[in-house]
Amino acid sequence: MLRYVYASDLCDHPKLARTMFRDRADQFKTRLGWDVHVDKDGYERDEYDDLNPLYVIWEEPDGSHGGSMRFLPTTGRTMVNEHFGDLISGPITSPVIWECTRFCLTRGAGSHVAAALMLGGGEIMQNFGIEHFVGVFDARMVRIYRMIGSSPDVLGSAGTGRDRISVGLWHFDEAAAAAVGDRAGVPMERSRQWFDLAFGTASRRELARTA
């Protein structure tokens, strides 16, 4: 199932948090060889995890992490503005654009997990009044996004081949979200139930007004 958890509430989901940060270390440090910090507990965390981001997490039946993404509003600090500004024409700052980073899949995760995470992003977009997500991605993600059916508009790139890094902009409408839901094997009614479990049905309109 999909979980929507703010960093400040990760303490309520200790196994989910522990396995998420360890899976991030495995993916970004071990498998991809990125220059990221892994602490003594084997966690990959960075400065943006300290800004109370919203995580969308695929929770496996045993309560462990299967995949996740991290979201922050661009009205505050973001990775794309602070570290990848050379790939865009100017800072991206808007109340209707959020940044999505740290797209992570545990080893052996099925394609349905990646699609479910994108479906969760669509729920955030539709219910929080967000128009676009911006994010940085590498060359390997192009195939994954195409498989999911959620390819971004590329704003700028650097490098070639497997070392190519790009900044992309995503938009979801209801039809696109339904198509991603089909790929995830998740009916839209169930997706909305998972969102409501985190935020409540009565709060949707308020979330859209205040996001």
Coordinates of C-alpha atoms in Angstrom, one line a residue:
M1 CA 0.0 0.0 0.0
L2 CA 1.0 3.7 -0.3
R3 CA 1.9 5.7 2.7
Y4 CA 2.0 9.5 2.9
V5 CA 4.3 10.4 5.8
Y6 CA 5.9 13.7 6.7
A7 CA 9.4 13.5 8.1
S8 CA 8.2 14.7 11.5
D9 CA 5.9 11.6 11.7
L10 CA 8.4 8.9 10.6
C11 CA 8.9 8.1 14.3
D12 CA 5.4 6.5 14.1
H13 CA 6.6 4.1 11.4
P14 CA 10.1 3.0 12.6
K15 CA 10.4 -0.1 10.4
L16 CA 9.3 1.8 7.3
A17 CA 11.7 4.7 8.0
R18 CA 14.6 2.4 8.9
T19 CA 14.3 0.3 5.7
M20 CA 13.7 3.3 3.5
F21 CA 16.9 5.1 4.5
R22 CA 18.9 1.8 4.2
D23 CA 17.4 1.1 0.8
R24 CA 18.4 4.6 -0.2
A25 CA 22.0 3.9 0.8
D26 CA 21.9 0.6 -1.1
Q27 CA 20.6 2.2 -4.3
F28 CA 22.4 5.6 -4.4
K29 CA 25.7 4.6 -2.7
T30 CA 26.2 0.9 -3.4
R31 CA 24.5 0.4 -6.7
L32 CA 24.8 3.8 -8.4
G33 CA 28.0 5.0 -6.7
W34 CA 26.7 8.5 -6.1
D35 CA 28.7 10.8 -3.7
V36 CA 26.2 10.6 -0.9
H37 CA 26.7 10.3 2.9
V38 CA 25.8 7.1 4.6
D39 CA 25.8 7.3 8.4
K40 CA 26.9 4.7 11.0
D41 CA 23.4 3.1 11.0
G42 CA 23.6 2.6 7.2
Y43 CA 21.2 5.3 6.4
E44 CA 21.4 7.6 3.4
R45 CA 20.1 11.0 4.5
D46 CA 20.8 14.6 3.4
E47 CA 20.1 18.1 4.4
Y48 CA 16.7 18.1 2.7
D49 CA 15.4 15.3 4.9
D50 CA 15.7 17.8 7.7
L51 CA 13.2 20.2 6.1
N52 CA 10.2 18.0 7.0
P53 CA 9.5 16.8 3.5
L54 CA 6.5 14.6 2.6
Y55 CA 7.4 11.1 1.6
V56 CA 5.3 8.8 -0.6
I57 CA 6.3 5.3 0.4
W58 CA 5.2 1.9 -0.9
E59 CA 4.9 -0.3 2.2
E60 CA 5.3 -4.0 1.7
P61 CA 3.0 -6.5 3.6
D62 CA 5.6 -7.0 6.3
G63 CA 5.8 -3.2 7.0
S64 CA 9.1 -2.7 5.2
H65 CA 9.9 -0.2 2.4
G66 CA 9.4 -1.2 -1.2
G67 CA 10.0 2.2 -2.8
S68 CA 9.7 5.9 -2.1
M69 CA 9.9 9.5 -3.3
R70 CA 10.4 12.8 -1.4
F71 CA 8.5 16.0 -2.0
L72 CA 9.2 19.6 -1.0
P73 CA 7.6 22.9 -2.0
T74 CA 9.7 25.1 -4.2
T75 CA 8.8 28.1 -2.1
G76 CA 11.5 26.9 0.2
R77 CA 14.9 25.3 -0.2
T78 CA 15.2 22.7 -2.9
M79 CA 18.0 20.5 -4.4
V80 CA 17.3 21.6 -8.0
N81 CA 17.8 25.3 -7.2
E82 CA 20.7 24.9 -4.9
H83 CA 22.7 22.2 -6.7
F84 CA 21.5 22.0 -10.3
G85 CA 20.8 25.7 -11.1
D86 CA 23.2 25.5 -14.1
L87 CA 20.7 23.2 -15.9
I88 CA 17.8 25.6 -15.7
S89 CA 17.3 29.3 -16.8
G90 CA 16.6 30.5 -13.3
P91 CA 15.3 29.4 -9.9
I92 CA 12.1 27.5 -9.9
T93 CA 9.9 29.0 -7.1
S94 CA 6.2 28.6 -7.2
P95 CA 3.4 27.6 -4.7
V96 CA 2.0 25.3 -7.4
I97 CA 5.3 23.5 -8.2
W98 CA 6.9 21.0 -5.8
E99 CA 10.2 19.3 -6.1
C100 CA 10.4 15.5 -6.2
T101 CA 13.7 13.8 -5.3
R102 CA 15.2 10.5 -4.1
F103 CA 13.1 8.1 -6.2
C104 CA 14.1 4.8 -4.7
L105 CA 13.2 1.2 -5.4
T106 CA 14.3 -1.6 -3.2
R107 CA 16.2 -4.5 -4.8
G108 CA 13.8 -6.7 -6.7
A109 CA 10.9 -4.3 -6.6
G110 CA 8.4 -5.0 -9.4
S111 CA 7.4 -2.4 -12.0
H112 CA 4.1 -2.0 -10.1
V113 CA 5.9 -0.3 -7.3
A114 CA 7.4 2.4 -9.5
A115 CA 4.0 3.0 -11.1
A116 CA 2.3 3.1 -7.6
L117 CA 4.8 5.8 -6.5
M118 CA 3.9 7.9 -9.5
L119 CA 0.2 7.4 -8.7
G120 CA 0.9 8.7 -5.2
G121 CA 2.5 11.8 -6.8
G122 CA -0.6 12.3 -8.8
E123 CA -2.8 12.1 -5.7
I124 CA -0.6 14.9 -4.1
M125 CA -0.9 17.0 -7.3
Q126 CA -4.7 16.6 -7.5
N127 CA -5.5 17.0 -3.8
F128 CA -2.9 19.7 -2.9
G129 CA -3.6 21.9 -5.9
I130 CA -0.1 21.3 -7.4
E131 CA 0.3 21.9 -11.1
H132 CA 3.8 20.4 -11.7
F133 CA 6.6 18.5 -10.1
V134 CA 10.2 19.3 -10.8
G135 CA 13.0 16.9 -10.3
V136 CA 16.5 15.8 -11.3
F137 CA 17.0 12.5 -12.9
D138 CA 19.8 10.4 -14.5
A139 CA 19.8 8.5 -17.8
R140 CA 18.7 5.2 -16.3
M141 CA 15.4 6.7 -15.2
V142 CA 14.4 7.6 -18.8
R143 CA 13.4 4.0 -19.4
I144 CA 11.6 3.7 -16.1
Y145 CA 9.5 6.8 -16.7
R146 CA 8.7 5.6 -20.2
M147 CA 7.6 2.2 -18.9
I148 CA 5.4 3.8 -16.2
G149 CA 3.9 6.2 -18.8
S150 CA 5.0 9.3 -16.9
S151 CA 7.8 11.0 -18.9
P152 CA 8.7 14.6 -18.0
D153 CA 9.3 17.6 -20.1
V154 CA 13.1 18.2 -20.0
L155 CA 14.1 21.7 -18.9
G156 CA 17.9 21.2 -19.2
S157 CA 20.6 18.5 -19.3
A158 CA 24.3 18.0 -18.9
G159 CA 26.6 15.1 -19.8
T160 CA 26.3 12.3 -22.2
G161 CA 25.3 8.6 -22.2
R162 CA 24.9 7.0 -18.8
D163 CA 26.3 10.1 -17.1
R164 CA 23.6 12.4 -18.5
I165 CA 21.7 14.4 -15.8
S166 CA 18.5 16.3 -16.5
V167 CA 15.9 18.5 -14.8
G168 CA 12.4 17.6 -15.7
L169 CA 8.9 18.9 -15.2
W170 CA 5.9 16.6 -14.7
H171 CA 2.2 17.2 -14.9
F172 CA -0.6 14.7 -14.1
D173 CA -4.3 15.0 -15.0
E174 CA -6.9 12.5 -14.0
A175 CA -6.6 10.5 -17.2
A176 CA -2.8 10.2 -16.8
A177 CA -3.2 9.2 -13.2
A178 CA -5.8 6.5 -14.2
A179 CA -3.3 5.2 -16.8
V180 CA -0.5 5.0 -14.2
G181 CA -2.9 3.3 -11.8
D182 CA -3.6 0.6 -14.4
R183 CA 0.1 0.0 -14.7
A184 CA 0.4 -0.2 -10.9
G185 CA -2.6 -2.5 -10.6
V186 CA -4.2 -0.1 -8.2
P187 CA -7.8 1.0 -8.8
M188 CA -8.3 4.8 -8.4
E189 CA -10.8 4.2 -5.5
R190 CA -8.1 2.3 -3.5
S191 CA -5.5 5.0 -4.3
R192 CA -7.9 7.6 -2.9
Q193 CA -8.6 5.5 0.2
W194 CA -4.8 5.4 0.9
F195 CA -4.6 9.2 0.5
D196 CA -7.6 9.7 2.8
L197 CA -6.1 7.4 5.4
A198 CA -3.2 9.9 5.7
F199 CA -5.1 13.2 5.3
G200 CA -8.8 12.5 5.8
T201 CA -11.6 13.0 3.3
A202 CA -12.8 16.3 4.9
S203 CA -9.3 17.8 4.6
R204 CA -8.9 17.6 0.8
R205 CA -10.4 21.0 -0.1
E206 CA -8.5 22.6 2.8
L207 CA -5.2 21.0 1.6
A208 CA -5.8 22.4 -1.8
R209 CA -6.4 25.9 -0.4
T210 CA -3.4 26.0 1.9
A211 CA -0.7 24.0 0.0

